[in-house]
Short mmCIF file of C-alpha atoms in Angstrom, two decimals:
data_model
loop_
_atom_site.label_atom_id
_atom_site.label_comp_id
_atom_site.label_asym_id
_atom_site.label_seq_id
_atom_site.Cartn_x
_atom_site.Cartn_y
_atom_site.Cartn_z
CA UNK A 300 -26.79 -132.70 -107.16
CA UNK A 301 -27.66 -129.21 -108.14
CA UNK A 302 -28.42 -127.54 -111.50
CA UNK A 303 -25.22 -125.89 -111.72
CA UNK A 304 -22.55 -128.26 -110.91
CA UNK A 305 -23.45 -130.44 -114.04
CA UNK A 306 -22.94 -127.07 -115.86
CA UNK A 307 -20.25 -126.53 -114.54
CA UNK A 308 -18.96 -129.97 -115.66
CA UNK A 309 -17.83 -130.56 -119.68
CA UNK A 310 -18.15 -133.84 -120.90
CA UNK A 311 -14.95 -134.50 -123.41
CA UNK A 312 -14.56 -137.26 -126.42
CA UNK A 313 -11.35 -137.02 -127.75
CA UNK A 314 -11.06 -139.61 -130.92
CA UNK A 315 -8.95 -140.42 -133.80
CA UNK A 316 -10.22 -142.41 -136.92
CA UNK A 317 -13.68 -143.35 -134.50
CA UNK A 318 -16.34 -141.82 -137.23
CA UNK A 319 -18.14 -144.95 -137.04
CA UNK A 320 -18.88 -144.49 -133.47
CA UNK A 321 -17.66 -140.77 -132.18
CA UNK A 322 -21.09 -139.42 -133.13
CA UNK A 323 -22.98 -142.10 -130.82
CA UNK A 324 -20.62 -141.93 -127.86
CA UNK A 325 -21.23 -137.73 -128.39
CA UNK A 326 -24.57 -137.74 -127.96
CA UNK A 327 -25.32 -140.23 -125.28
CA UNK A 328 -23.30 -137.78 -123.48
CA UNK A 329 -25.42 -135.03 -124.13
CA UNK A 330 -28.85 -137.19 -122.46
CA UNK A 331 -26.93 -137.00 -118.94
CA UNK A 332 -24.57 -133.75 -119.84
CA UNK A 333 -25.20 -130.29 -121.51
CA UNK A 334 -22.06 -129.24 -122.53
CA UNK A 335 -20.52 -131.94 -124.23
CA UNK A 336 -16.42 -131.37 -126.48
CA UNK A 337 -15.59 -133.26 -128.94
CA UNK A 338 -11.66 -133.51 -129.34
CA UNK A 339 -11.26 -133.66 -133.63
CA UNK A 340 -7.18 -135.16 -132.90
CA UNK A 341 -6.61 -134.75 -136.72
CA UNK A 342 -8.88 -138.25 -138.25
CA UNK A 343 -8.78 -139.42 -141.31
CA UNK A 344 -11.18 -140.78 -142.20
CA UNK A 345 -14.75 -138.84 -141.35
CA UNK A 346 -14.71 -135.19 -140.76
CA UNK A 347 -16.11 -135.17 -137.69
CA UNK A 348 -16.98 -131.39 -136.92
CA UNK A 349 -19.88 -132.53 -139.85
CA UNK A 350 -21.31 -134.77 -138.46
CA UNK A 351 -22.11 -132.50 -135.69
CA UNK A 352 -23.65 -129.56 -136.91
CA UNK A 353 -27.29 -130.31 -136.36
CA UNK A 354 -26.42 -130.37 -132.40
CA UNK A 355 -25.30 -127.89 -129.70
CA UNK A 356 -21.98 -129.74 -129.02
CA UNK A 357 -18.89 -128.47 -129.79
CA UNK A 358 -15.86 -129.47 -131.85
CA UNK A 359 -12.83 -129.16 -130.58
CA UNK A 360 -10.32 -130.06 -134.11
CA UNK A 361 -6.38 -130.56 -134.74
CA UNK A 362 -5.13 -130.73 -137.58
CA UNK A 363 -2.49 -133.69 -137.45
CA UNK A 364 -2.39 -136.00 -135.12
CA UNK A 365 -0.87 -135.00 -131.88
CA UNK A 366 -2.09 -137.42 -129.33
CA UNK A 367 -4.21 -138.80 -126.43
CA UNK A 368 -2.75 -136.25 -124.17
CA UNK A 369 -2.42 -133.29 -125.87
CA UNK A 370 -6.44 -133.61 -127.08
CA UNK A 371 -6.87 -134.06 -123.65
CA UNK A 372 -4.68 -130.80 -122.24
CA UNK A 373 -6.58 -128.30 -125.33
CA UNK A 374 -9.34 -129.29 -123.94
CA UNK A 375 -8.75 -128.36 -120.39
CA UNK A 376 -7.96 -125.28 -122.05
CA UNK A 377 -10.64 -124.27 -123.92
CA UNK A 378 -12.66 -125.78 -120.79
CA UNK A 379 -10.43 -123.44 -118.70
CA UNK A 380 -11.69 -119.77 -120.18
CA UNK A 381 -15.36 -120.93 -120.11
CA UNK A 382 -15.57 -121.08 -116.21
CA UNK A 383 -15.80 -124.95 -116.49
CA UNK A 384 -14.95 -126.38 -113.50
CA UNK A 385 -14.47 -130.59 -114.28
CA UNK A 386 -14.18 -132.66 -117.43
CA UNK A 387 -15.26 -135.97 -117.40
CA UNK A 388 -13.72 -138.20 -120.03
CA UNK A 389 -15.23 -140.48 -122.43
CA UNK A 390 -13.45 -143.01 -125.15
CA UNK A 391 -14.66 -142.31 -128.65
CA UNK A 392 -14.86 -146.01 -129.62
CA UNK A 393 -17.64 -147.20 -127.90
CA UNK A 394 -15.52 -149.21 -124.89
CA UNK A 395 -17.31 -146.94 -122.30
CA UNK A 396 -21.11 -146.44 -121.96
CA UNK A 397 -22.07 -142.76 -120.98
CA UNK A 398 -25.61 -144.13 -119.28
CA UNK A 399 -22.61 -144.61 -115.99
CA UNK A 400 -21.19 -140.98 -116.70
CA UNK A 401 -24.29 -140.18 -113.67
CA UNK A 402 -22.17 -142.52 -111.45
CA UNK A 403 -19.68 -139.75 -111.63
CA UNK A 404 -21.84 -136.91 -110.54
CA UNK A 405 -22.12 -138.15 -106.44
CA UNK A 406 -17.66 -137.87 -106.21
CA UNK A 407 -18.23 -134.70 -107.99
CA UNK A 408 -20.11 -132.36 -105.45
CA UNK A 409 -18.30 -134.07 -102.22
CA UNK A 410 -14.41 -134.43 -103.38
CA UNK A 411 -13.53 -130.80 -105.33
CA UNK A 412 -9.41 -132.06 -104.43
CA UNK A 413 -9.60 -135.71 -106.84
CA UNK A 414 -9.03 -137.26 -109.98
CA UNK A 415 -12.65 -140.26 -110.90
CA UNK A 416 -11.67 -142.87 -112.66
CA UNK A 417 -14.24 -145.34 -113.84
CA UNK A 418 -13.31 -148.48 -112.91
CA UNK A 419 -13.83 -150.79 -115.77
CA UNK A 420 -15.91 -154.40 -115.25
CA UNK A 421 -13.58 -157.08 -116.46
CA UNK A 422 -16.24 -159.92 -115.98
CA UNK A 423 -17.65 -159.98 -119.95
CA UNK A 424 -16.85 -161.11 -122.87
CA UNK A 425 -14.05 -160.33 -125.11
CA UNK A 426 -11.81 -158.81 -122.73
CA UNK A 427 -8.36 -158.62 -124.29
CA UNK A 428 -5.50 -160.24 -122.20
CA UNK A 429 -3.46 -157.64 -122.61
CA UNK A 430 -5.56 -155.35 -121.64
CA UNK A 431 -6.32 -157.49 -117.88
CA UNK A 432 -2.26 -157.09 -118.04
CA UNK A 433 -1.79 -153.57 -119.39
CA UNK A 434 -4.61 -152.64 -115.94
CA UNK A 435 -1.93 -155.01 -113.26
CA UNK A 436 0.80 -153.89 -114.60
CA UNK A 437 0.22 -150.05 -114.72
CA UNK A 438 -1.88 -150.64 -111.43
CA UNK A 439 2.29 -151.63 -110.22
CA UNK A 440 3.84 -148.93 -111.55
CA UNK A 441 1.59 -146.30 -109.86
CA UNK A 442 1.61 -147.52 -106.49
CA UNK A 443 5.70 -147.62 -107.24
CA UNK A 444 5.77 -144.09 -108.18
CA UNK A 445 2.84 -142.23 -105.53
CA UNK A 446 1.80 -145.59 -103.35
CA UNK A 447 -1.43 -144.86 -104.31
CA UNK A 448 -3.65 -147.85 -104.62
CA UNK A 449 -5.69 -147.94 -107.72
CA UNK A 450 -7.57 -150.27 -109.61
CA UNK A 451 -7.80 -149.10 -112.71
CA UNK A 452 -5.23 -146.75 -113.76
CA UNK A 453 -5.86 -147.41 -117.10
CA UNK A 454 -9.10 -146.82 -117.68
CA UNK A 455 -10.27 -143.78 -119.54
CA UNK A 456 -13.01 -142.84 -118.30
CA UNK A 457 -11.85 -140.94 -115.61
CA UNK A 458 -13.22 -137.09 -113.71
CA UNK A 459 -11.00 -134.25 -113.87
CA UNK A 460 -10.24 -131.11 -111.92
CA UNK A 461 -9.83 -128.64 -114.23
CA UNK A 462 -8.60 -125.44 -111.54
CA UNK A 463 -6.40 -128.27 -110.17
CA UNK A 464 -5.47 -129.84 -113.68
CA UNK A 465 -4.69 -126.59 -115.41
CA UNK A 466 -1.00 -126.27 -112.53
CA UNK A 467 -0.04 -128.81 -113.01
CA UNK A 468 3.15 -129.23 -115.50
CA UNK A 469 2.40 -132.39 -117.46
CA UNK A 470 4.89 -133.75 -120.37
CA UNK A 471 3.09 -136.95 -121.56
CA UNK A 472 0.99 -136.14 -125.37
CA UNK A 473 -0.59 -139.05 -126.17
CA UNK A 474 -1.10 -142.67 -123.00
CA UNK A 475 1.37 -141.72 -121.70
CA UNK A 476 -0.98 -138.65 -119.93
CA UNK A 477 -3.28 -140.29 -118.56
CA UNK A 478 -0.65 -142.36 -115.95
CA UNK A 479 1.50 -139.04 -115.40
CA UNK A 480 -1.35 -137.60 -114.64
CA UNK A 481 -2.23 -139.82 -111.70
CA UNK A 482 1.86 -139.60 -110.26
CA UNK A 483 1.31 -136.50 -110.32
CA UNK A 484 -1.75 -135.40 -109.27
CA UNK A 485 -0.86 -137.60 -106.18
CA UNK A 486 2.03 -135.90 -105.56
CA UNK A 487 1.19 -132.64 -105.46
CA UNK A 488 -2.01 -133.81 -102.82
CA UNK A 489 -4.74 -134.82 -104.96
CA UNK A 490 -6.43 -137.85 -104.53
CA UNK A 491 -8.37 -140.01 -107.07
CA UNK A 492 -11.49 -141.84 -106.42
CA UNK A 493 -12.59 -144.71 -108.55
CA UNK A 494 -16.44 -145.47 -109.54
CA UNK A 495 -17.65 -148.39 -110.89
CA UNK A 496 -18.36 -148.39 -115.01
CA UNK A 497 -19.21 -151.43 -117.60
CA UNK A 498 -17.65 -151.57 -120.40
CA UNK A 499 -17.31 -153.53 -124.04
CA UNK A 500 -15.35 -154.73 -125.78
CA UNK A 501 -16.11 -156.04 -130.07
CA UNK A 502 -15.19 -159.04 -131.23
CA UNK A 503 -11.25 -158.77 -132.03
CA UNK A 504 -12.13 -158.17 -135.51
CA UNK A 505 -14.22 -155.64 -135.41
CA UNK A 506 -12.18 -153.95 -132.86
CA UNK A 507 -9.96 -150.98 -133.70
CA UNK A 508 -7.29 -150.00 -130.96
CA UNK A 509 -5.43 -146.23 -132.01
CA UNK A 510 -2.36 -148.46 -129.21
CA UNK A 511 1.00 -149.63 -130.92
CA UNK A 512 1.84 -151.63 -129.16
CA UNK A 513 5.76 -151.14 -129.70
CA UNK A 514 5.46 -147.06 -130.04
CA UNK A 515 2.85 -146.61 -126.91
CA UNK A 516 4.55 -149.22 -125.07
CA UNK A 517 7.99 -147.50 -125.06
CA UNK A 518 7.05 -144.29 -124.80
CA UNK A 519 4.95 -145.60 -120.95
CA UNK A 520 8.11 -147.51 -120.01
CA UNK A 521 10.45 -144.22 -120.50
CA UNK A 522 7.98 -142.66 -118.41
CA UNK A 523 7.18 -144.47 -115.68
CA UNK A 524 11.18 -144.83 -115.28
CA UNK A 525 11.20 -140.73 -115.44
CA UNK A 526 8.54 -140.41 -112.68
CA UNK A 527 10.40 -143.31 -111.03
CA UNK A 528 13.50 -141.22 -110.54
CA UNK A 529 11.92 -138.46 -109.91
CA UNK A 530 9.87 -139.65 -107.27
CA UNK A 531 13.71 -141.00 -105.99
CA UNK A 532 15.15 -137.01 -106.37
CA UNK A 533 15.48 -136.43 -101.96
CA UNK A 534 13.07 -132.71 -102.78
CA UNK A 535 9.91 -132.78 -101.60
CA UNK A 536 6.73 -131.76 -104.74
CA UNK A 537 4.71 -128.69 -104.98
CA UNK A 538 1.32 -129.35 -103.11
CA UNK A 539 -1.86 -127.76 -104.75
CA UNK A 540 -3.98 -129.22 -101.49
CA UNK A 541 -3.37 -130.12 -98.42
CA UNK A 542 -2.94 -133.37 -97.19
CA UNK A 543 -2.83 -134.83 -92.72
CA UNK A 544 0.53 -136.18 -92.72
CA UNK A 545 1.36 -138.89 -90.22
CA UNK A 546 1.60 -138.96 -86.89
CA UNK A 547 5.02 -140.36 -85.89
CA UNK A 548 5.24 -139.40 -82.95
CA UNK A 549 2.05 -140.94 -81.73
CA UNK A 550 3.55 -143.90 -83.61
CA UNK A 551 6.69 -144.38 -82.01
CA UNK A 552 4.94 -144.12 -78.42
CA UNK A 553 3.26 -146.93 -79.83
CA UNK A 554 6.57 -149.32 -80.91
CA UNK A 555 3.32 -152.56 -81.40
CA UNK A 556 1.19 -149.89 -83.69
CA UNK A 557 4.04 -148.61 -85.60
CA UNK A 558 5.39 -152.70 -85.34
CA UNK A 559 2.06 -153.55 -86.82
CA UNK A 560 1.56 -151.14 -89.16
CA UNK A 561 6.14 -152.04 -90.61
CA UNK A 562 4.38 -155.37 -91.09
CA UNK A 563 0.55 -154.65 -93.13
CA UNK A 564 2.35 -152.18 -95.64
CA UNK A 565 2.26 -152.95 -98.45
CA UNK A 566 2.06 -156.54 -98.22
CA UNK A 567 0.93 -158.17 -101.57
CA UNK A 568 3.19 -160.93 -103.37
CA UNK A 569 4.03 -158.55 -106.32
CA UNK A 570 5.35 -155.08 -103.69
CA UNK A 571 7.28 -158.04 -101.07
CA UNK A 572 9.10 -159.03 -104.35
CA UNK A 573 9.61 -156.13 -105.63
CA UNK A 574 11.19 -154.82 -101.90
CA UNK A 575 13.42 -158.15 -101.97
CA UNK A 576 14.65 -157.34 -105.08
CA UNK A 577 15.13 -153.58 -103.80
CA UNK A 578 16.79 -154.38 -100.88
CA UNK A 579 18.88 -156.69 -102.40
CA UNK A 580 19.92 -155.48 -105.08
CA UNK A 581 21.52 -152.24 -102.57
CA UNK A 582 22.81 -154.36 -100.19
CA UNK A 583 25.43 -156.14 -102.69
CA UNK A 584 27.03 -153.32 -104.22
CA UNK A 585 29.97 -151.45 -102.17
CA UNK A 586 27.59 -149.31 -99.95
CA UNK A 587 29.66 -149.01 -97.45
CA UNK A 588 28.47 -148.69 -93.43
CA UNK A 589 25.49 -147.11 -95.95
CA UNK A 590 23.08 -150.21 -96.92
CA UNK A 591 20.05 -149.38 -94.01
CA UNK A 592 20.22 -145.77 -95.09
CA UNK A 593 19.75 -146.15 -98.32
CA UNK A 594 17.79 -149.48 -98.46
CA UNK A 595 15.04 -147.06 -95.70
CA UNK A 596 15.26 -144.43 -98.32
CA UNK A 597 14.60 -146.17 -101.30
CA UNK A 598 12.05 -148.33 -100.08
CA UNK A 599 10.32 -145.11 -98.42
CA UNK A 600 10.59 -142.78 -101.87
CA UNK A 601 9.00 -146.38 -103.31
CA UNK A 602 6.06 -147.20 -100.87
CA UNK A 603 7.88 -150.82 -100.55
CA UNK A 604 7.13 -152.81 -96.92
CA UNK A 605 11.04 -151.63 -95.80
CA UNK A 606 10.53 -154.09 -92.90
CA UNK A 607 11.70 -156.99 -95.86
CA UNK A 608 13.95 -154.78 -97.58
CA UNK A 609 15.95 -153.93 -94.82
CA UNK A 610 16.05 -157.65 -93.02
CA UNK A 611 16.24 -159.43 -96.41
CA UNK A 612 20.06 -157.57 -96.47
CA UNK A 613 21.74 -159.43 -94.14
CA UNK A 614 22.07 -162.59 -96.95
CA UNK A 615 24.56 -159.93 -98.74
CA UNK A 616 26.46 -160.08 -95.97
CA UNK A 617 29.67 -160.27 -96.01
CA UNK A 618 31.68 -162.20 -96.48
CA UNK A 619 30.00 -164.36 -99.33
CA UNK A 620 28.70 -161.92 -101.28
CA UNK A 621 30.93 -159.08 -100.99
CA UNK A 622 34.20 -161.72 -101.93
CA UNK A 623 31.75 -163.16 -104.99
CA UNK A 624 31.74 -159.62 -106.57
CA UNK A 625 35.27 -158.93 -106.01
CA UNK A 626 36.58 -162.76 -107.48
CA UNK A 627 34.05 -161.98 -110.65
CA UNK A 628 34.74 -157.19 -110.70
CA UNK A 629 38.33 -158.79 -110.51
CA UNK A 630 37.76 -161.21 -113.88
CA UNK A 631 36.28 -158.59 -114.99
CA UNK A 632 38.72 -155.98 -115.52
CA UNK A 633 41.59 -158.81 -115.48
CA UNK A 634 40.70 -160.72 -117.51
CA UNK A 635 41.89 -163.05 -115.46
CA UNK A 636 41.37 -165.04 -111.80
CA UNK A 637 42.16 -163.08 -108.39
CA UNK A 638 44.90 -165.93 -106.62
CA UNK A 639 44.27 -168.24 -103.53
CA UNK A 640 46.89 -166.03 -102.08
CA UNK A 641 45.27 -163.52 -102.52
CA UNK A 642 41.58 -163.97 -101.81
CA UNK A 643 43.06 -166.02 -98.50
CA UNK A 644 44.08 -161.55 -97.66
CA UNK A 645 41.42 -160.55 -98.78
CA UNK A 646 40.44 -158.81 -95.55
CA UNK A 647 43.20 -157.07 -95.32
CA UNK A 648 43.92 -155.63 -99.55
CA UNK A 649 39.55 -155.15 -99.39
CA UNK A 650 41.01 -151.52 -99.92
CA UNK A 651 42.97 -152.88 -103.45
CA UNK A 652 40.04 -154.31 -104.08
CA UNK A 653 37.36 -151.67 -103.96
CA UNK A 654 37.14 -151.84 -107.95
CA UNK A 655 36.33 -154.81 -108.08
CA UNK A 656 33.97 -155.20 -105.70
CA UNK A 657 32.32 -152.53 -107.91
CA UNK A 658 32.41 -153.97 -111.17
CA UNK A 659 31.64 -157.24 -110.01
CA UNK A 660 28.58 -156.17 -107.64
CA UNK A 661 27.23 -154.27 -111.26
CA UNK A 662 26.94 -157.66 -112.33
CA UNK A 663 26.30 -159.79 -109.32
CA UNK A 664 23.54 -157.24 -108.43
CA UNK A 665 20.24 -157.00 -110.54
CA UNK A 666 20.96 -160.77 -110.70
CA UNK A 667 20.89 -161.77 -106.92
CA UNK A 668 17.75 -159.02 -106.98
CA UNK A 669 16.47 -160.60 -109.30
CA UNK A 670 16.39 -164.12 -107.62
CA UNK A 671 15.61 -163.24 -104.55
CA UNK A 672 12.77 -160.82 -105.99
CA UNK A 673 11.03 -163.97 -107.65
CA UNK A 674 12.14 -166.97 -104.36
CA UNK A 675 9.79 -164.17 -102.15
CA UNK A 676 7.23 -163.61 -104.59
CA UNK A 677 6.80 -167.03 -105.19
CA UNK A 678 6.94 -167.97 -101.40
CA UNK A 679 4.92 -165.39 -100.39
CA UNK A 680 1.86 -166.11 -103.00
CA UNK A 681 2.01 -169.95 -101.63
CA UNK A 682 2.03 -168.10 -98.29
CA UNK A 683 -1.72 -166.87 -99.06
CA UNK A 684 -3.21 -168.90 -101.49
CA UNK A 685 -2.81 -171.29 -98.61
CA UNK A 686 -4.18 -168.84 -96.14
CA UNK A 687 -7.38 -168.48 -97.87
CA UNK A 688 -7.69 -171.72 -98.91
CA UNK A 689 -7.59 -172.96 -94.84
CA UNK A 690 -9.86 -170.53 -93.93
CA UNK A 691 -11.88 -171.35 -96.62
#
């Protein structure tokens, strides 16, 4: 990589109460890059600036703790004003190895419209079970929101293009920043590139984490909910980078190729389970003559398997599921069960029971969706495991 490109890369180390490790991390980064910025997000354990008085490492301080996302946004503006092109972020707790920085350099020279993620190797010791689950859960949400298949969406070892990131409207100030920025980047035309990195987790009794299991998980859930909601809205996202579009004309002229694409798209057990759940959920609601359109729209927006989502609706076809919704809705509205005679003449009285149908479906739809999703998930998982065994 040319010296000019290296000079345009800044390494950012956000820190909050990691006084025992931040200096070694920052000095390790300085061995690979000339420009290192430590963002002290209101640390109270040490005077972070004093740790670096005898170095050329720059320190930016928040007077109070504002969150990791806020620290990264402050660094972004600082670097942008100084003409930096890339911001590579490394956690201050020693989890990331600064010697992995050069693995990002080839990508930075070739992919100017990408976000680079260091995919952590979780085969080592002391990897928390919560981190393993959290990574898989976050990866699923990212796939749902923007369609990107990412193996480690929770890794904080990242490379951001400064100019493009500065043009994005980002609202997350804490850990939710790291999921929001990935989803919105893909929406706006950026790609995500991953490089393998090592990771170090100390024994549990020595581990320092500022992730609050309750508050931060609530923030993350809220952020994912907002992103999914925005994804379902019909108007397009502003593009910062032009992308190639799917050649729908060619696919429609070659139905076998089109069918193969539909069969293979988003076909992991989890993705198939969610597709089945969404199909059943919408098929149970009284969207008269609009079920297929609604299911196609939502499954396309959420990057689900459209073929499964559309076809699973047949299990909710009249008369059984609509009658069950009306039967339950009538009871919830009136406190008594619908009479046999009225139930027998339901077809002719259906418009009078639309509200019963709606009320009942709001209760029954989530239940049936969960059942369908779990069934498909377990069946798809069993089929996949059997296929792997047979192949082996």
